[in-house]
Short mmCIF file of C-alpha atoms in Angstrom, two decimals:
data_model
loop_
_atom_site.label_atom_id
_atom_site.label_comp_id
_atom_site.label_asym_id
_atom_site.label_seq_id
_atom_site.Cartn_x
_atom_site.Cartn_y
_atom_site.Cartn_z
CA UNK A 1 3.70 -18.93 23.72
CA UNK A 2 0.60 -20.91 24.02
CA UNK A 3 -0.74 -23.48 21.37
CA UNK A 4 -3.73 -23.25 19.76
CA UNK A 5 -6.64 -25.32 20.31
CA UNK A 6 -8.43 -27.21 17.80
CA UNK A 7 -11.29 -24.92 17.20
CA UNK A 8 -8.99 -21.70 17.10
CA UNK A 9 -7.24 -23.17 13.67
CA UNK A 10 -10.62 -24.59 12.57
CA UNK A 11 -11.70 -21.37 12.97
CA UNK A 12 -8.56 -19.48 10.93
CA UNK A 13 -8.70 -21.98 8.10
CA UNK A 14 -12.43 -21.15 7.55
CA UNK A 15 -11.50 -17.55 7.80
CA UNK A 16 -8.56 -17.76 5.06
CA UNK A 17 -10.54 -19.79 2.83
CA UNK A 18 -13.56 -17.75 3.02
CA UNK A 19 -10.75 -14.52 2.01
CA UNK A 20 -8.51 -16.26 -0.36
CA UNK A 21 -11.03 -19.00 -2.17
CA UNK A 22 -12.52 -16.18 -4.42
CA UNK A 23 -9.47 -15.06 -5.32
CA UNK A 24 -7.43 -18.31 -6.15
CA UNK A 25 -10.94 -19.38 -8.31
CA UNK A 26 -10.13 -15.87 -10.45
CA UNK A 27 -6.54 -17.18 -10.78
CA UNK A 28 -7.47 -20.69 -11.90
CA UNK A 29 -9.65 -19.74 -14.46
CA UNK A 30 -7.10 -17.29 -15.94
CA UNK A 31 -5.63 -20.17 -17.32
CA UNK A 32 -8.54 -21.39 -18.76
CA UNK A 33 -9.12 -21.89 -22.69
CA UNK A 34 -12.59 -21.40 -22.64
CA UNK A 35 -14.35 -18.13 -22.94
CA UNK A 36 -16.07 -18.30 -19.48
CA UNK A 37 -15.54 -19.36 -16.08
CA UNK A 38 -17.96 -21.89 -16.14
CA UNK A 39 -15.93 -24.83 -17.31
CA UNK A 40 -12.40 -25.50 -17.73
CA UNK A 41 -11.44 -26.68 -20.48
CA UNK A 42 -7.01 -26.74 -20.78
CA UNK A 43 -4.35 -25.03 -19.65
CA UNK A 44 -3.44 -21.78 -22.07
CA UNK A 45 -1.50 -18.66 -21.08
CA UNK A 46 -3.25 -16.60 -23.95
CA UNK A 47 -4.85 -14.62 -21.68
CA UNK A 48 -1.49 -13.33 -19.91
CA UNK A 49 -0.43 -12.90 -23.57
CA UNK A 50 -3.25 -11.16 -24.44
CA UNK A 51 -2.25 -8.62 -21.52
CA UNK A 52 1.42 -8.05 -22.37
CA UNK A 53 0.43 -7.71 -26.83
CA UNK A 54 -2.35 -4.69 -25.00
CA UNK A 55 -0.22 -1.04 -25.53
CA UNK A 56 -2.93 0.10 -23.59
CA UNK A 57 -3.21 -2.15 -20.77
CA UNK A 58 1.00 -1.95 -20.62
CA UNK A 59 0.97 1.84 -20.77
CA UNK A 60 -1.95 1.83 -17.90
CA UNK A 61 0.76 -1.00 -15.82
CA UNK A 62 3.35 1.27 -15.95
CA UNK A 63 1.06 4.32 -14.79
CA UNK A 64 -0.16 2.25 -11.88
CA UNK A 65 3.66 1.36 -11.19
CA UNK A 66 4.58 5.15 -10.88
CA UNK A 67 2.07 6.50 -9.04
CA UNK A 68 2.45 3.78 -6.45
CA UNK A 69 6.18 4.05 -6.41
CA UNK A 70 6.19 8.31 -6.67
CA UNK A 71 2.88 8.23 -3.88
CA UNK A 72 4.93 5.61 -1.25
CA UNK A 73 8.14 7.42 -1.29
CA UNK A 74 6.33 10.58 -0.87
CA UNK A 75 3.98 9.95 1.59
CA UNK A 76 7.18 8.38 3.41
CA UNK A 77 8.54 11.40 3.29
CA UNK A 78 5.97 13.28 4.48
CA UNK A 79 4.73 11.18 7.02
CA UNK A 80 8.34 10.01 8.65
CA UNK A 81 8.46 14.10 8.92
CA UNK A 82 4.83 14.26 10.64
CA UNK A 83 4.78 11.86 13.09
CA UNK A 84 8.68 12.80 14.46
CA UNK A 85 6.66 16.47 14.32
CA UNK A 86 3.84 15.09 16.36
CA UNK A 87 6.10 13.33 19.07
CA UNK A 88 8.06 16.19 19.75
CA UNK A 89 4.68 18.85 20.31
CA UNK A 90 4.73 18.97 24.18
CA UNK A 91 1.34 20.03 24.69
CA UNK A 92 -0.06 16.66 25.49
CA UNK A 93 -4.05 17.97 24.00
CA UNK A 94 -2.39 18.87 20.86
CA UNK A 95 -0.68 16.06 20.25
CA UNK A 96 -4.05 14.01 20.83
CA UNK A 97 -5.63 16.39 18.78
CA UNK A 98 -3.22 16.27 15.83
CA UNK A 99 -3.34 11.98 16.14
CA UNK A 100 -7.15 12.00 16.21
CA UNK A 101 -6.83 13.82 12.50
CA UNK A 102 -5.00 11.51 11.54
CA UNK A 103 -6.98 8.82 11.98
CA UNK A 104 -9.75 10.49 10.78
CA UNK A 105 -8.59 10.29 7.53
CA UNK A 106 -7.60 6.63 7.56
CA UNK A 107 -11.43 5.72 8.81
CA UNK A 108 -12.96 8.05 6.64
CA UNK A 109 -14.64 5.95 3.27
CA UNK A 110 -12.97 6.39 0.23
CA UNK A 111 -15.90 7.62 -1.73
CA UNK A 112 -16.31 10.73 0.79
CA UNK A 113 -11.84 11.43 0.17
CA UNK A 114 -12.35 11.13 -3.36
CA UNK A 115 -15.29 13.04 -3.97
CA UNK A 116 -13.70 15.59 -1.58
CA UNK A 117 -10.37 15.68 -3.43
CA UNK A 118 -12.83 15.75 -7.21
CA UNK A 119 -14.17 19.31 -5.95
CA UNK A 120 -10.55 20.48 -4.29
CA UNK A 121 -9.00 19.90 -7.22
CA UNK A 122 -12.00 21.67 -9.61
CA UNK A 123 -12.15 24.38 -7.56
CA UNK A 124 -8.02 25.11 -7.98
CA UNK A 125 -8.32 24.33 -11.52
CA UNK A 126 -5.88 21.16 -11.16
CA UNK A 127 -6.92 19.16 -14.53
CA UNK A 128 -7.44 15.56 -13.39
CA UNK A 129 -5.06 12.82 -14.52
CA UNK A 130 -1.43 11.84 -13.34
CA UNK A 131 -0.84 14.74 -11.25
CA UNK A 132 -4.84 14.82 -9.57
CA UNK A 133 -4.38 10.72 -9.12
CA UNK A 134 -1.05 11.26 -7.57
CA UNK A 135 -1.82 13.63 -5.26
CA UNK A 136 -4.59 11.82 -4.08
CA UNK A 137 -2.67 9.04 -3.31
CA UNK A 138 0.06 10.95 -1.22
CA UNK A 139 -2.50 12.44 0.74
CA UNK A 140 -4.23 8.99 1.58
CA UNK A 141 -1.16 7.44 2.21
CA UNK A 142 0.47 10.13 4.82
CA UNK A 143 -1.83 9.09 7.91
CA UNK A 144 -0.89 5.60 7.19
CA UNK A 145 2.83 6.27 7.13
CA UNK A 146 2.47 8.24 10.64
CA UNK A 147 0.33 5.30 11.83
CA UNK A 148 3.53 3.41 10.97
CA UNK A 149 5.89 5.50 12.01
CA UNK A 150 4.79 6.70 15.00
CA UNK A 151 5.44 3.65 17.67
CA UNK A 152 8.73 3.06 16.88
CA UNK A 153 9.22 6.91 18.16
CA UNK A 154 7.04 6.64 21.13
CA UNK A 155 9.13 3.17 22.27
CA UNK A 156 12.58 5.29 21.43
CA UNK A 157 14.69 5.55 24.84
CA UNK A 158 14.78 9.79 24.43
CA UNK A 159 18.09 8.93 26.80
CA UNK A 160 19.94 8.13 23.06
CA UNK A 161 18.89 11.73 21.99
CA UNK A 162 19.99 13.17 24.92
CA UNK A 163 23.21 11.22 25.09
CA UNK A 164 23.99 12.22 21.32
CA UNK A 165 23.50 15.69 21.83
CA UNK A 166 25.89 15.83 25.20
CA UNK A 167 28.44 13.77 23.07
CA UNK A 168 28.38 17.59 20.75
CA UNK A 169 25.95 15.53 18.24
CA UNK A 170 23.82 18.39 16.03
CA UNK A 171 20.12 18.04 16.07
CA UNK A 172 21.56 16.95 11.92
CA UNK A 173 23.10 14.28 13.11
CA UNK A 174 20.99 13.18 15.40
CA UNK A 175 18.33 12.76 12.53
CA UNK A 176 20.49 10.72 10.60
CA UNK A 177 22.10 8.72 12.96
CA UNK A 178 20.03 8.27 15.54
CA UNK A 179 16.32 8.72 15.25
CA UNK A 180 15.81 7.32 11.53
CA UNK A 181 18.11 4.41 11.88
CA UNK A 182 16.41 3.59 15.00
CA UNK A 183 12.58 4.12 13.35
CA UNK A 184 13.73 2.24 10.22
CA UNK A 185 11.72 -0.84 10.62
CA UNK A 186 8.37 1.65 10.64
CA UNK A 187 10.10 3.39 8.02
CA UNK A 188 9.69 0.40 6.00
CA UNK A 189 6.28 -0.87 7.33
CA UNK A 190 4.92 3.04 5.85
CA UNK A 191 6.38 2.56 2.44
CA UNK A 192 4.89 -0.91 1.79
CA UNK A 193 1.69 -0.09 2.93
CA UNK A 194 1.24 2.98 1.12
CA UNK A 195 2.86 1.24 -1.93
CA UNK A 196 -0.10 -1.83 -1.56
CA UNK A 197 -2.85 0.98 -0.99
CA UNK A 198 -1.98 2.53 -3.83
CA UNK A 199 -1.98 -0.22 -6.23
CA UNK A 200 -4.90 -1.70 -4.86
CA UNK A 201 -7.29 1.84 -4.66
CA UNK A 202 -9.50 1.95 -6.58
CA UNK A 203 -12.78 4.33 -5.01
CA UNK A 204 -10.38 7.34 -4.72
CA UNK A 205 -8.87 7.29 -8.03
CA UNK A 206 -11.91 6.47 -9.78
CA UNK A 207 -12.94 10.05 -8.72
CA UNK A 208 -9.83 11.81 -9.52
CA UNK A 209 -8.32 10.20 -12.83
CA UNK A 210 -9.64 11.78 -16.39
CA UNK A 211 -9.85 11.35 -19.41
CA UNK A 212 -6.26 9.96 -21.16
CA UNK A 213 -5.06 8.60 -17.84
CA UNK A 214 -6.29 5.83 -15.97
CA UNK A 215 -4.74 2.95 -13.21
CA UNK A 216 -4.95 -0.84 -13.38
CA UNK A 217 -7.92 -0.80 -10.70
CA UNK A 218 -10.14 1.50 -12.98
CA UNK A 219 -9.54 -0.11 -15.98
CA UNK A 220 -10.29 -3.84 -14.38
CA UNK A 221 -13.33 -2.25 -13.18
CA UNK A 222 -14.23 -0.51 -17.12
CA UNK A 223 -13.80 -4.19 -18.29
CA UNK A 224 -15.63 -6.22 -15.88
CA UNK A 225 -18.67 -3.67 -16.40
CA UNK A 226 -18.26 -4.50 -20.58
CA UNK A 227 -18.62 -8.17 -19.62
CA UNK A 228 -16.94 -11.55 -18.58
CA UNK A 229 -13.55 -12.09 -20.27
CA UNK A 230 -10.90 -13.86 -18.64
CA UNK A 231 -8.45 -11.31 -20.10
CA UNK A 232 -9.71 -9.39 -16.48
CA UNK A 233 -8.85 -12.52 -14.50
CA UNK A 234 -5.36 -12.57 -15.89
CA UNK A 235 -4.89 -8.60 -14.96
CA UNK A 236 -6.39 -9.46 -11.28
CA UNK A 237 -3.56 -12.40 -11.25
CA UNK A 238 -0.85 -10.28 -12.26
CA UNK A 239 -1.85 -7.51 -9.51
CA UNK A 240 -2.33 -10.33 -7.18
CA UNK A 241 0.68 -11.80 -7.49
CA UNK A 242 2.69 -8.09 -7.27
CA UNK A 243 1.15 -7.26 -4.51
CA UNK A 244 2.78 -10.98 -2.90
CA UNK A 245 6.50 -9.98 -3.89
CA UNK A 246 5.80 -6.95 -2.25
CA UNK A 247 4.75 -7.73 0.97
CA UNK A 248 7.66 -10.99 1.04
CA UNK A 249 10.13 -8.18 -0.09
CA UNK A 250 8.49 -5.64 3.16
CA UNK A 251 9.03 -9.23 5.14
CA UNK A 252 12.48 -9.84 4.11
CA UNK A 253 13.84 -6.38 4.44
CA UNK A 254 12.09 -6.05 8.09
CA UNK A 255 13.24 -9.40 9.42
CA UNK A 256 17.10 -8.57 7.93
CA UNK A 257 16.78 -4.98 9.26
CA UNK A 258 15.67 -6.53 12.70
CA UNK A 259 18.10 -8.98 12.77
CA UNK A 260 21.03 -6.71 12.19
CA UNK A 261 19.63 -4.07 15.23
CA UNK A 262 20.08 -7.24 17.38
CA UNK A 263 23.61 -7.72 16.32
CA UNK A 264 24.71 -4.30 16.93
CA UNK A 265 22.63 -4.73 20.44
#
């Protein structure tokens, strides 16, 4: 592997503290005593006390938690489902054809899904809250599941299904013990992203969520619009620092799955 030169990591640390300095300011000053972010005055946790003594803010957590969790799984679901579905179409045009949707939707800007989903769901007569949101979230979160899933199958040795099925395997077992152990790692990679997207979207489910319900994004948004308070820097810290465990937990369950493939290799 080569090294790299002097001006490549010049380059990366400008890039990573051009994306993270905004974000560790908002974290500093959530600690702040002072009503603004212009000085800092002492250290205080009030504002990450203020957060947790909030019913409302708590009962909004725990609907962001759900709908992230209920969305990943899912869209896991579904899309683990959809891209072994688009590997196995033989016709080599529709399989392009059905991949190019796919990615459609995952270029596509939010505003256009969740205005799109806003009339869908009017014209059906689906009354927006928990069910609109989560539904909206599944169906942004498929495409990136099959994104995910879908080159683990296409670097799958189709000699292991072959040899299963001569060895009086049924297409059952094969599933289980063959093609989703072996596309686990992808598996994985799907459910963590979708899990992050969720938590993090914001465009989409500002469209679909009504009156009653809202998410974490929203109602960080509905604050910063009533004016400063550091009350919305200690919510961005706390989703911040979820959204860390997350992706270390997605890193420590890919590099032990990994490791124990290579064992039983």
């Amino acid at each position: 592997m080569n090294k790299l030169s002097a001006s490549a990591k010049v380059y990366l640390a400008i890039v990573f503290i051009v994306l993270y300095a905004p974000i560790f300011y908002l974290i500093f000053y959530s600690f702040n005593s002072g009503g603004s972010m212009n000085n800092f005055e002492s250290f205080t946790l009030e504002h990450y006390k203020a957060v947790f003594e909030d019913s409302r803010l708590l009962v909004i957590l725990i609907n962001t938690v759900i709908v992230a969790l209920l969305s990943a799984l899912i869209s896991t679901i579904i899309g683990t489902l959809g891209a072994i579905g688009i590997v196995t179409v033989k016709d080599a045009k529709m399989r392009n054809t059905l991949l190019s949707l796919n990615n459609v939707l995952i270029v596509s800007p939010d505003v256009i899904i969740g205005a799109s989903f806003l009339i869908l769901f009017t014209m059906v007569g689906i009354k927006l809250g928990f069910a609109s949101v989560l539904l909206a979230h599944v169906a942004f979160s498929v495409p990136i599941v099959v994104l995910m899933v879908l080159p683990k199958l296409l670097e799958m040795n189709t000699s292991l299904i072959d040899a299963a099925l001569d060895l009086g395997a049924t297409k059952k077992d094969v599933m289980m013990r063959v093609i989703l152990p072996y596309i686990q790692p992808g598996i994985f990679a799907g459910f963590f992203l979708a899990l992050t997207y969720s938590l993090d979207d914001f465009a989409v489910t500002f469209f679909v969520t009504g009156n009653g319900f809202s998410t974490l994004s929203v109602e960080i948004y509905s604050m910063a619009r009533a004016g400063i308070s550091l009350t919305v820097n200690a919510i961005s810290g706390l989703v911040f620092f979820v959204t860390v465990i997350v992706v270390v937990g997605y890193y420590f369950i890919t590099s032990r799955t990994s490791k124990r493939t290579e064992g039983q290799q």
